[in-house]
GROMACS .gro file of C-alpha atoms in nm:
model
  375
    1MET     CA    1  -1.195   2.272  -1.345
    2LYS     CA    2  -1.154   2.443  -1.010
    3ILE     CA    3  -1.209   2.251  -0.687
    4MET     CA    4  -1.254   2.406  -0.343
    5LEU     CA    5  -1.195   2.187  -0.039
    6LEU     CA    6  -1.351   2.311   0.286
    7THR     CA    7  -1.244   2.157   0.615
    8ALA     CA    8  -1.189   2.246   0.982
    9ALA     CA    9  -0.938   2.156   1.252
   10THR     CA   10  -1.166   1.997   1.513
   11GLY     CA   11  -0.949   1.687   1.527
   12GLY     CA   12  -0.691   1.611   1.263
   13GLY     CA   13  -0.894   1.368   1.055
   14HIS     CA   14  -1.096   1.626   0.861
   15ILE     CA   15  -0.775   1.803   0.761
   16ARG     CA   16  -0.595   1.480   0.666
   17ALA     CA   17  -0.882   1.374   0.441
   18ALA     CA   18  -0.883   1.713   0.266
   19ASN     CA   19  -0.505   1.704   0.224
   20ALA     CA   20  -0.521   1.354   0.073
   21ILE     CA   21  -0.780   1.469  -0.181
   22GLU     CA   22  -0.579   1.780  -0.264
   23GLN     CA   23  -0.260   1.583  -0.324
   24TYR     CA   24  -0.433   1.327  -0.545
   25ILE     CA   25  -0.601   1.593  -0.758
   26ARG     CA   26  -0.274   1.784  -0.801
   27GLU     CA   27  -0.081   1.469  -0.897
   28ASN     CA   28  -0.341   1.322  -1.134
   29THR     CA   29  -0.514   1.615  -1.305
   30ARG     CA   30  -0.448   1.968  -1.423
   31TRP     CA   31  -0.736   2.099  -1.218
   32GLU     CA   32  -0.693   2.386  -0.978
   33VAL     CA   33  -0.755   2.301  -0.615
   34GLU     CA   34  -0.785   2.530  -0.313
   35ASN     CA   35  -0.785   2.388   0.041
   36VAL     CA   36  -0.954   2.617   0.296
   37ASP     CA   37  -1.017   2.587   0.670
   38CYS     CA   38  -1.374   2.715   0.680
   39LEU     CA   39  -1.363   2.822   1.046
   40LYS     CA   40  -1.045   3.022   0.998
   41ALA     CA   41  -1.197   3.180   0.688
   42VAL     CA   42  -1.503   3.287   0.889
   43GLY     CA   43  -1.295   3.436   1.169
   44ARG     CA   44  -1.026   3.361   1.425
   45LEU     CA   45  -1.264   3.398   1.719
   46LEU     CA   46  -1.508   3.137   1.589
   47ASP     CA   47  -1.223   2.904   1.493
   48LYS     CA   48  -1.066   2.923   1.838
   49THR     CA   49  -1.400   2.892   2.018
   50VAL     CA   50  -1.516   2.586   1.824
   51CYS     CA   51  -1.180   2.404   1.816
   52ASP     CA   52  -1.098   2.472   2.183
   53SER     CA   53  -1.447   2.366   2.289
   54TYR     CA   54  -1.418   2.042   2.090
   55LEU     CA   55  -1.077   1.957   2.234
   56PHE     CA   56  -1.188   2.036   2.589
   57MET     CA   57  -1.501   1.822   2.567
   58ALA     CA   58  -1.329   1.533   2.389
   59LYS     CA   59  -1.048   1.515   2.643
   60LYS     CA   60  -1.198   1.645   2.967
   61ALA     CA   61  -1.570   1.568   2.936
   62PRO     CA   62  -1.609   1.277   2.689
   63MET     CA   63  -1.936   1.154   2.841
   64LEU     CA   64  -2.094   1.498   2.797
   65PHE     CA   65  -1.959   1.505   2.441
   66GLY     CA   66  -2.119   1.167   2.377
   67ARG     CA   67  -2.457   1.281   2.510
   68LEU     CA   68  -2.451   1.591   2.290
   69TYR     CA   69  -2.349   1.380   1.990
   70LYS     CA   70  -2.648   1.151   2.041
   71ARG     CA   71  -2.892   1.434   2.115
   72THR     CA   72  -2.796   1.624   1.800
   73ASN     CA   73  -2.837   1.304   1.598
   74LYS     CA   74  -3.211   1.295   1.667
   75GLN     CA   75  -3.497   1.518   1.556
   76ASN     CA   76  -3.521   1.777   1.834
   77VAL     CA   77  -3.468   2.145   1.911
   78ILE     CA   78  -3.091   2.104   1.950
   79SER     CA   79  -3.044   1.918   1.620
   80HIS     CA   80  -3.235   2.194   1.435
   81LEU     CA   81  -3.042   2.470   1.615
   82VAL     CA   82  -2.695   2.359   1.496
   83PRO     CA   83  -2.763   2.403   1.120
   84LYS     CA   84  -2.929   2.738   1.190
   85LEU     CA   85  -2.619   2.860   1.374
   86SER     CA   86  -2.399   2.741   1.089
   87GLY     CA   87  -2.630   2.920   0.846
   88LEU     CA   88  -2.577   3.245   1.034
   89PHE     CA   89  -2.202   3.215   0.980
   90SER     CA   90  -2.236   3.112   0.617
   91ASN     CA   91  -2.251   3.472   0.499
   92LEU     CA   92  -1.905   3.522   0.650
   93LEU     CA   93  -1.776   3.230   0.445
   94TYR     CA   94  -1.941   3.350   0.123
   95PRO     CA   95  -1.668   3.604   0.025
   96THR     CA   96  -1.407   3.325   0.033
   97ILE     CA   97  -1.615   3.107  -0.196
   98GLU     CA   98  -1.714   3.395  -0.423
   99SER     CA   99  -1.353   3.505  -0.472
  100SER     CA  100  -1.257   3.151  -0.575
  101ARG     CA  101  -1.565   3.072  -0.791
  102PRO     CA  102  -1.513   2.694  -0.774
  103ASP     CA  103  -1.676   2.449  -1.014
  104VAL     CA  104  -1.715   2.195  -0.731
  105ILE     CA  105  -1.704   2.227  -0.352
  106ILE     CA  106  -1.591   1.929  -0.142
  107THR     CA  107  -1.644   1.942   0.235
  108THR     CA  108  -1.485   1.715   0.496
  109HIS     CA  109  -1.649   1.874   0.802
  110PRO     CA  110  -2.017   1.906   0.901
  111PHE     CA  111  -1.987   2.280   0.977
  112ALA     CA  112  -1.852   2.340   0.626
  113THR     CA  113  -2.130   2.127   0.480
  114GLU     CA  114  -2.398   2.319   0.668
  115MET     CA  115  -2.257   2.659   0.568
  116VAL     CA  116  -2.231   2.573   0.198
  117ALA     CA  117  -2.578   2.415   0.206
  118ALA     CA  118  -2.719   2.737   0.352
  119LEU     CA  119  -2.554   2.942   0.076
  120LYS     CA  120  -2.690   2.705  -0.189
  121SER     CA  121  -3.036   2.731  -0.032
  122ASP     CA  122  -3.011   3.111  -0.058
  123ARG     CA  123  -2.897   3.072  -0.423
  124LEU     CA  124  -2.569   3.248  -0.350
  125VAL     CA  125  -2.370   2.937  -0.448
  126SER     CA  126  -2.457   2.706  -0.736
  127ALA     CA  127  -2.151   2.477  -0.751
  128PRO     CA  128  -2.219   2.107  -0.682
  129LEU     CA  129  -2.150   2.013  -0.319
  130ILE     CA  130  -1.981   1.682  -0.234
  131CYS     CA  131  -1.980   1.592   0.135
  132ILE     CA  132  -1.718   1.350   0.271
  133ILE     CA  133  -1.824   1.187   0.598
  134THR     CA  134  -1.498   1.109   0.777
  135ASP     CA  135  -1.627   0.847   1.023
  136TYR     CA  136  -1.792   0.504   1.004
  137GLY     CA  137  -2.129   0.615   1.137
  138ALA     CA  138  -2.371   0.873   0.998
  139HIS     CA  139  -2.464   1.188   1.189
  140ARG     CA  140  -2.747   1.429   1.120
  141ALA     CA  141  -2.508   1.727   1.120
  142TYR     CA  142  -2.383   1.624   0.774
  143ILE     CA  143  -2.730   1.597   0.622
  144ALA     CA  144  -2.871   1.872   0.400
  145ASP     CA  145  -3.098   1.866   0.095
  146GLU     CA  146  -2.852   2.088  -0.091
  147VAL     CA  147  -2.573   1.827  -0.080
  148ASP     CA  148  -2.543   1.686  -0.431
  149SER     CA  149  -2.347   1.375  -0.337
  150TYR     CA  150  -2.212   1.199  -0.028
  151VAL     CA  151  -1.892   0.995  -0.007
  152VAL     CA  152  -1.907   0.756   0.288
  153ALA     CA  153  -1.677   0.503   0.451
  154SER     CA  154  -1.862   0.180   0.379
  155ASP     CA  155  -2.172   0.009   0.241
  156ASP     CA  156  -2.299  -0.013   0.601
  157MET     CA  157  -2.364   0.363   0.596
  158VAL     CA  158  -2.596   0.360   0.294
  159PRO     CA  159  -2.908   0.254   0.489
  160GLU     CA  160  -2.811   0.488   0.773
  161LEU     CA  161  -2.814   0.791   0.542
  162MET     CA  162  -3.132   0.673   0.374
  163GLU     CA  163  -3.299   0.674   0.717
  164PHE     CA  164  -3.210   1.044   0.734
  165GLY     CA  165  -3.391   1.094   0.403
  166VAL     CA  166  -3.088   1.096   0.171
  167PRO     CA  167  -3.174   0.939  -0.169
  168LYS     CA  168  -2.968   0.628  -0.239
  169LYS     CA  169  -2.844   0.771  -0.569
  170LYS     CA  170  -2.663   1.044  -0.375
  171ILE     CA  171  -2.466   0.801  -0.156
  172ASN     CA  172  -2.129   0.668  -0.271
  173PRO     CA  173  -1.952   0.416  -0.041
  174PHE     CA  174  -1.610   0.487  -0.190
  175GLY     CA  175  -1.431   0.492   0.145
  176ILE     CA  176  -1.272   0.775   0.343
  177PRO     CA  177  -0.993   0.935   0.136
  178VAL     CA  178  -0.639   0.859   0.256
  179HIS     CA  179  -0.298   0.920   0.102
  180GLY     CA  180  -0.194   0.659  -0.153
  181VAL     CA  181   0.119   0.561   0.042
  182PHE     CA  182  -0.098   0.363   0.284
  183PHE     CA  183  -0.208   0.134   0.000
  184ASP     CA  184   0.149   0.078  -0.125
  185ARG     CA  185   0.256  -0.262   0.011
  186GLN     CA  186   0.597  -0.266   0.181
  187ASP     CA  187   0.807  -0.562   0.292
  188GLN     CA  188   0.742  -0.606   0.664
  189GLY     CA  189   1.063  -0.796   0.735
  190MET     CA  190   1.277  -0.534   0.564
  191LEU     CA  191   1.107  -0.252   0.757
  192LEU     CA  192   1.161  -0.431   1.088
  193ARG     CA  193   1.528  -0.494   1.011
  194GLN     CA  194   1.568  -0.124   0.929
  195LEU     CA  195   1.430  -0.049   1.276
  196ASP     CA  196   1.672  -0.302   1.428
  197LEU     CA  197   1.376  -0.519   1.530
  198ASP     CA  198   1.327  -0.894   1.491
  199PRO     CA  199   1.113  -0.996   1.188
  200GLU     CA  200   1.017  -1.315   1.376
  201LEU     CA  201   0.860  -1.138   1.674
  202PRO     CA  202   0.502  -1.002   1.677
  203THR     CA  203   0.509  -0.622   1.655
  204LEU     CA  204   0.273  -0.381   1.827
  205LEU     CA  205   0.239  -0.022   1.706
  206PHE     CA  206   0.119   0.227   1.966
  207MET     CA  207  -0.028   0.546   1.814
  208ALA     CA  208  -0.022   0.701   2.156
  209GLY     CA  209  -0.030   1.080   2.110
  210SER     CA  210  -0.386   1.130   2.233
  211PHE     CA  211  -0.364   0.885   2.527
  212GLY     CA  212  -0.319   1.000   2.883
  213VAL     CA  213   0.041   0.956   3.003
  214SER     CA  214  -0.043   0.746   3.309
  215ASN     CA  215  -0.281   0.521   3.111
  216ILE     CA  216  -0.044   0.431   2.831
  217ILE     CA  217   0.260   0.387   3.055
  218LYS     CA  218   0.060   0.145   3.272
  219LEU     CA  219  -0.043  -0.050   2.962
  220TYR     CA  220   0.321  -0.072   2.859
  221ARG     CA  221   0.425  -0.198   3.204
  222ASP     CA  222   0.145  -0.454   3.208
  223LEU     CA  223   0.258  -0.590   2.870
  224ALA     CA  224   0.616  -0.613   2.996
  225GLU     CA  225   0.497  -0.837   3.280
  226THR     CA  226   0.345  -1.096   3.046
  227ASN     CA  227   0.542  -1.398   2.926
  228VAL     CA  228   0.459  -1.333   2.561
  229LYS     CA  229   0.751  -1.228   2.346
  230MET     CA  230   0.681  -0.914   2.144
  231GLN     CA  231   0.831  -0.585   2.033
  232ILE     CA  232   0.675  -0.241   2.032
  233ILE     CA  233   0.691   0.074   1.817
  234VAL     CA  234   0.562   0.383   1.999
  235ILE     CA  235   0.467   0.706   1.819
  236THR     CA  236   0.376   0.988   2.057
  237GLY     CA  237   0.298   1.252   1.796
  238ARG     CA  238   0.367   1.602   1.926
  239ASN     CA  239   0.288   1.498   2.283
  240GLN     CA  240   0.618   1.605   2.442
  241LYS     CA  241   0.512   1.503   2.793
  242LEU     CA  242   0.431   1.150   2.677
  243PHE     CA  243   0.753   1.122   2.477
  244GLU     CA  244   0.961   1.218   2.780
  245ALA     CA  245   0.767   0.975   3.001
  246PHE     CA  246   0.836   0.691   2.757
  247GLU     CA  247   1.202   0.787   2.729
  248LYS     CA  248   1.228   0.756   3.105
  249GLU     CA  249   1.029   0.432   3.114
  250ILE     CA  250   1.231   0.263   2.843
  251GLY     CA  251   1.568   0.376   2.978
  252GLN     CA  252   1.885   0.196   2.884
  253ASN     CA  253   1.741  -0.156   2.911
  254PRO     CA  254   1.379  -0.161   2.795
  255PRO     CA  255   1.170  -0.449   2.935
  256ILE     CA  256   1.040  -0.506   2.579
  257PRO     CA  257   1.235  -0.429   2.258
  258THR     CA  258   1.095  -0.081   2.188
  259ARG     CA  259   1.143   0.190   1.928
  260LEU     CA  260   1.020   0.533   2.034
  261PHE     CA  261   0.935   0.815   1.792
  262TYR     CA  262   0.808   1.166   1.848
  263PHE     CA  263   0.638   1.316   1.541
  264THR     CA  264   0.669   1.141   1.205
  265ASP     CA  265   0.531   1.202   0.856
  266GLU     CA  266   0.599   0.837   0.768
  267VAL     CA  267   0.320   0.675   0.970
  268GLU     CA  268   0.253   0.434   0.682
  269LYS     CA  269   0.601   0.283   0.722
  270TYR     CA  270   0.535   0.187   1.084
  271MET     CA  271   0.187   0.061   1.004
  272HIS     CA  272   0.327  -0.168   0.736
  273ALA     CA  273   0.588  -0.293   0.987
  274ALA     CA  274   0.332  -0.383   1.255
  275ASP     CA  275   0.107  -0.682   1.324
  276LEU     CA  276  -0.137  -0.495   1.549
  277LEU     CA  277  -0.215  -0.127   1.602
  278VAL     CA  278  -0.313   0.000   1.947
  279THR     CA  279  -0.500   0.327   1.897
  280LYS     CA  280  -0.798   0.545   1.962
  281PRO     CA  281  -1.043   0.484   1.675
  282GLY     CA  282  -1.042   0.815   1.491
  283GLY     CA  283  -1.193   0.790   1.143
  284LEU     CA  284  -0.875   0.868   0.949
  285THR     CA  285  -0.645   0.658   1.166
  286VAL     CA  286  -0.883   0.365   1.121
  287SER     CA  287  -0.895   0.421   0.743
  288GLU     CA  288  -0.516   0.445   0.715
  289ALA     CA  289  -0.474   0.123   0.914
  290LEU     CA  290  -0.731  -0.058   0.700
  291ALA     CA  291  -0.546   0.058   0.387
  292CYS     CA  292  -0.235  -0.106   0.537
  293ASN     CA  293  -0.434  -0.426   0.614
  294LEU     CA  294  -0.348  -0.369   0.981
  295PRO     CA  295  -0.577  -0.509   1.254
  296MET     CA  296  -0.642  -0.289   1.556
  297ALA     CA  297  -0.687  -0.297   1.930
  298VAL     CA  298  -0.899   0.010   1.994
  299PHE     CA  299  -0.887   0.172   2.332
  300ASP     CA  300  -1.046   0.467   2.508
  301ALA     CA  301  -1.299   0.548   2.234
  302ILE     CA  302  -1.472   0.882   2.283
  303PRO     CA  303  -1.852   0.831   2.300
  304GLY     CA  304  -1.988   0.946   1.966
  305GLN     CA  305  -1.809   0.908   1.636
  306GLU     CA  306  -1.516   0.707   1.781
  307GLU     CA  307  -1.771   0.469   1.934
  308ASP     CA  308  -1.929   0.432   1.587
  309ASN     CA  309  -1.588   0.361   1.435
  310ALA     CA  310  -1.503   0.099   1.699
  311ASN     CA  311  -1.840  -0.071   1.656
  312PHE     CA  312  -1.790  -0.090   1.278
  313LEU     CA  313  -1.448  -0.252   1.318
  314LYS     CA  314  -1.573  -0.497   1.579
  315THR     CA  315  -1.875  -0.595   1.367
  316HIS     CA  316  -1.644  -0.687   1.079
  317ASP     CA  317  -1.381  -0.854   1.302
  318MET     CA  318  -1.107  -0.607   1.217
  319CYS     CA  319  -1.033  -0.509   1.575
  320VAL     CA  320  -1.055  -0.607   1.938
  321ARG     CA  321  -1.208  -0.354   2.175
  322ILE     CA  322  -1.030  -0.292   2.503
  323GLU     CA  323  -1.273  -0.162   2.763
  324LYS     CA  324  -1.151   0.063   3.042
  325ASP     CA  325  -1.221  -0.200   3.304
  326GLY     CA  326  -1.076  -0.481   3.090
  327ASN     CA  327  -0.742  -0.658   3.126
  328PHE     CA  328  -0.548  -0.490   2.846
  329ALA     CA  329  -0.228  -0.692   2.876
  330LYS     CA  330  -0.412  -1.024   2.890
  331GLU     CA  331  -0.629  -0.950   2.588
  332ILE     CA  332  -0.340  -0.823   2.376
  333SER     CA  333  -0.104  -1.106   2.471
  334GLN     CA  334  -0.373  -1.366   2.399
  335LEU     CA  335  -0.441  -1.215   2.058
  336LEU     CA  336  -0.070  -1.216   1.970
  337GLN     CA  337  -0.063  -1.587   2.049
  338GLU     CA  338  -0.379  -1.657   1.845
  339LYS     CA  339  -0.198  -1.627   1.515
  340LYS     CA  340  -0.488  -1.770   1.311
  341HIS     CA  341  -0.732  -1.513   1.451
  342LEU     CA  342  -0.485  -1.228   1.399
  343GLN     CA  343  -0.432  -1.343   1.039
  344ALA     CA  344  -0.808  -1.366   0.986
  345MET     CA  345  -0.843  -1.008   1.113
  346ARG     CA  346  -0.571  -0.898   0.871
  347GLU     CA  347  -0.752  -1.071   0.584
  348ASN     CA  348  -1.075  -0.895   0.683
  349CYS     CA  349  -0.891  -0.563   0.669
  350ALA     CA  350  -0.752  -0.653   0.325
  351GLY     CA  351  -1.099  -0.748   0.206
  352PHE     CA  352  -1.220  -0.399   0.294
  353ASP     CA  353  -1.048  -0.256  -0.012
  354LYS     CA  354  -1.102   0.117  -0.067
  355SER     CA  355  -0.794   0.173  -0.282
  356GLN     CA  356  -1.010   0.314  -0.563
  357SER     CA  357  -1.166   0.584  -0.346
  358MET     CA  358  -0.978   0.869  -0.516
  359PRO     CA  359  -1.027   0.758  -0.879
  360ASN     CA  360  -1.395   0.704  -0.801
  361MET     CA  361  -1.413   1.056  -0.663
  362LEU     CA  362  -1.268   1.203  -0.983
  363GLU     CA  363  -1.532   1.015  -1.179
  364LEU     CA  364  -1.799   1.153  -0.947
  365ILE     CA  365  -1.674   1.508  -0.999
  366ASN     CA  366  -1.687   1.459  -1.375
  367ARG     CA  367  -2.042   1.330  -1.352
  368LEU     CA  368  -2.147   1.638  -1.156
  369VAL     CA  369  -1.953   1.881  -1.378
  370PRO     CA  370  -1.879   1.706  -1.709
  371MET     CA  371  -1.527   1.801  -1.813
  372GLU     CA  372  -1.247   1.594  -1.953
  373VAL     CA  373  -0.986   1.477  -1.699
  374GLU     CA  374  -0.648   1.586  -1.828
  375ALA     CA  375  -0.371   1.343  -1.748
   0.00000   0.00000   0.00000
């Protein structure tokens, strides 16, 4: 069995999902797996244009991004234009697929889905196509008749896809794929002691890399001015400017017990140590937190897919939403004091159990291409 994963780097979530699938397949089967960035395979110019445009709009013009997201999610000229453009580039992706000759193609990005669907429509590709939707709301860009099976985040998305004309038998609410380490329970007290933090204090985890420096520093100061005892873990990712700003803010005597980290490949450790995650609601970050049974306070959601993710969490009482004009420090400090509500949110996260997402996906692959899974 040979599996081809096709993804793209417009945001890290699509890549993280593909990497999680690749690792699981390599560790649990003898199948071959190839992980390809479809935009890079098509050409550096297209990759740079698409990725830079996405980052610019998401950070500098989020309202415009949100309007485009909604417009392309309805039947209109724009929504029909996007698949046609992807179809034009599909011929540039074809040599990559043809040289690999995969038995199954798995996509974690709508552009990849559209390109493979176009090649299947032209009968240039015959391998079954599995599309992973990496957010908690459906979007028309993922939808194509040539997709053989969809893997979606939750049962809530089944009727959404059916409204787009996808047959129910094609929709599998397995959950967004995440690395298995997020499901591995760790002792919270032990983790906090390792960080030289107090196991008796409520712990906030700030996944702050994509926040604006002034915004997140103000939130930190506002929390420091409350009378609620807490401790904070801050991860800035590769945001050097934010890391340096926090270093300066914390200084020698931090107003709140704080542990500051730059980039880490052990995010799961800090999620398991925390009582509440403060984050932007990206699809993979949300899924990783849910796997850790970690409630969220979602902030600064980009209109579009992040809005969908935040609405899903709020509907199922797994997060609080902090609006831009809201009192962040007051809402967070109140939640930390409402221990029963915070525990109920954690139990709701635990009840959303998608730990079998990967095994279910292997079963799906075997149904589409019947071959024996070799242990």
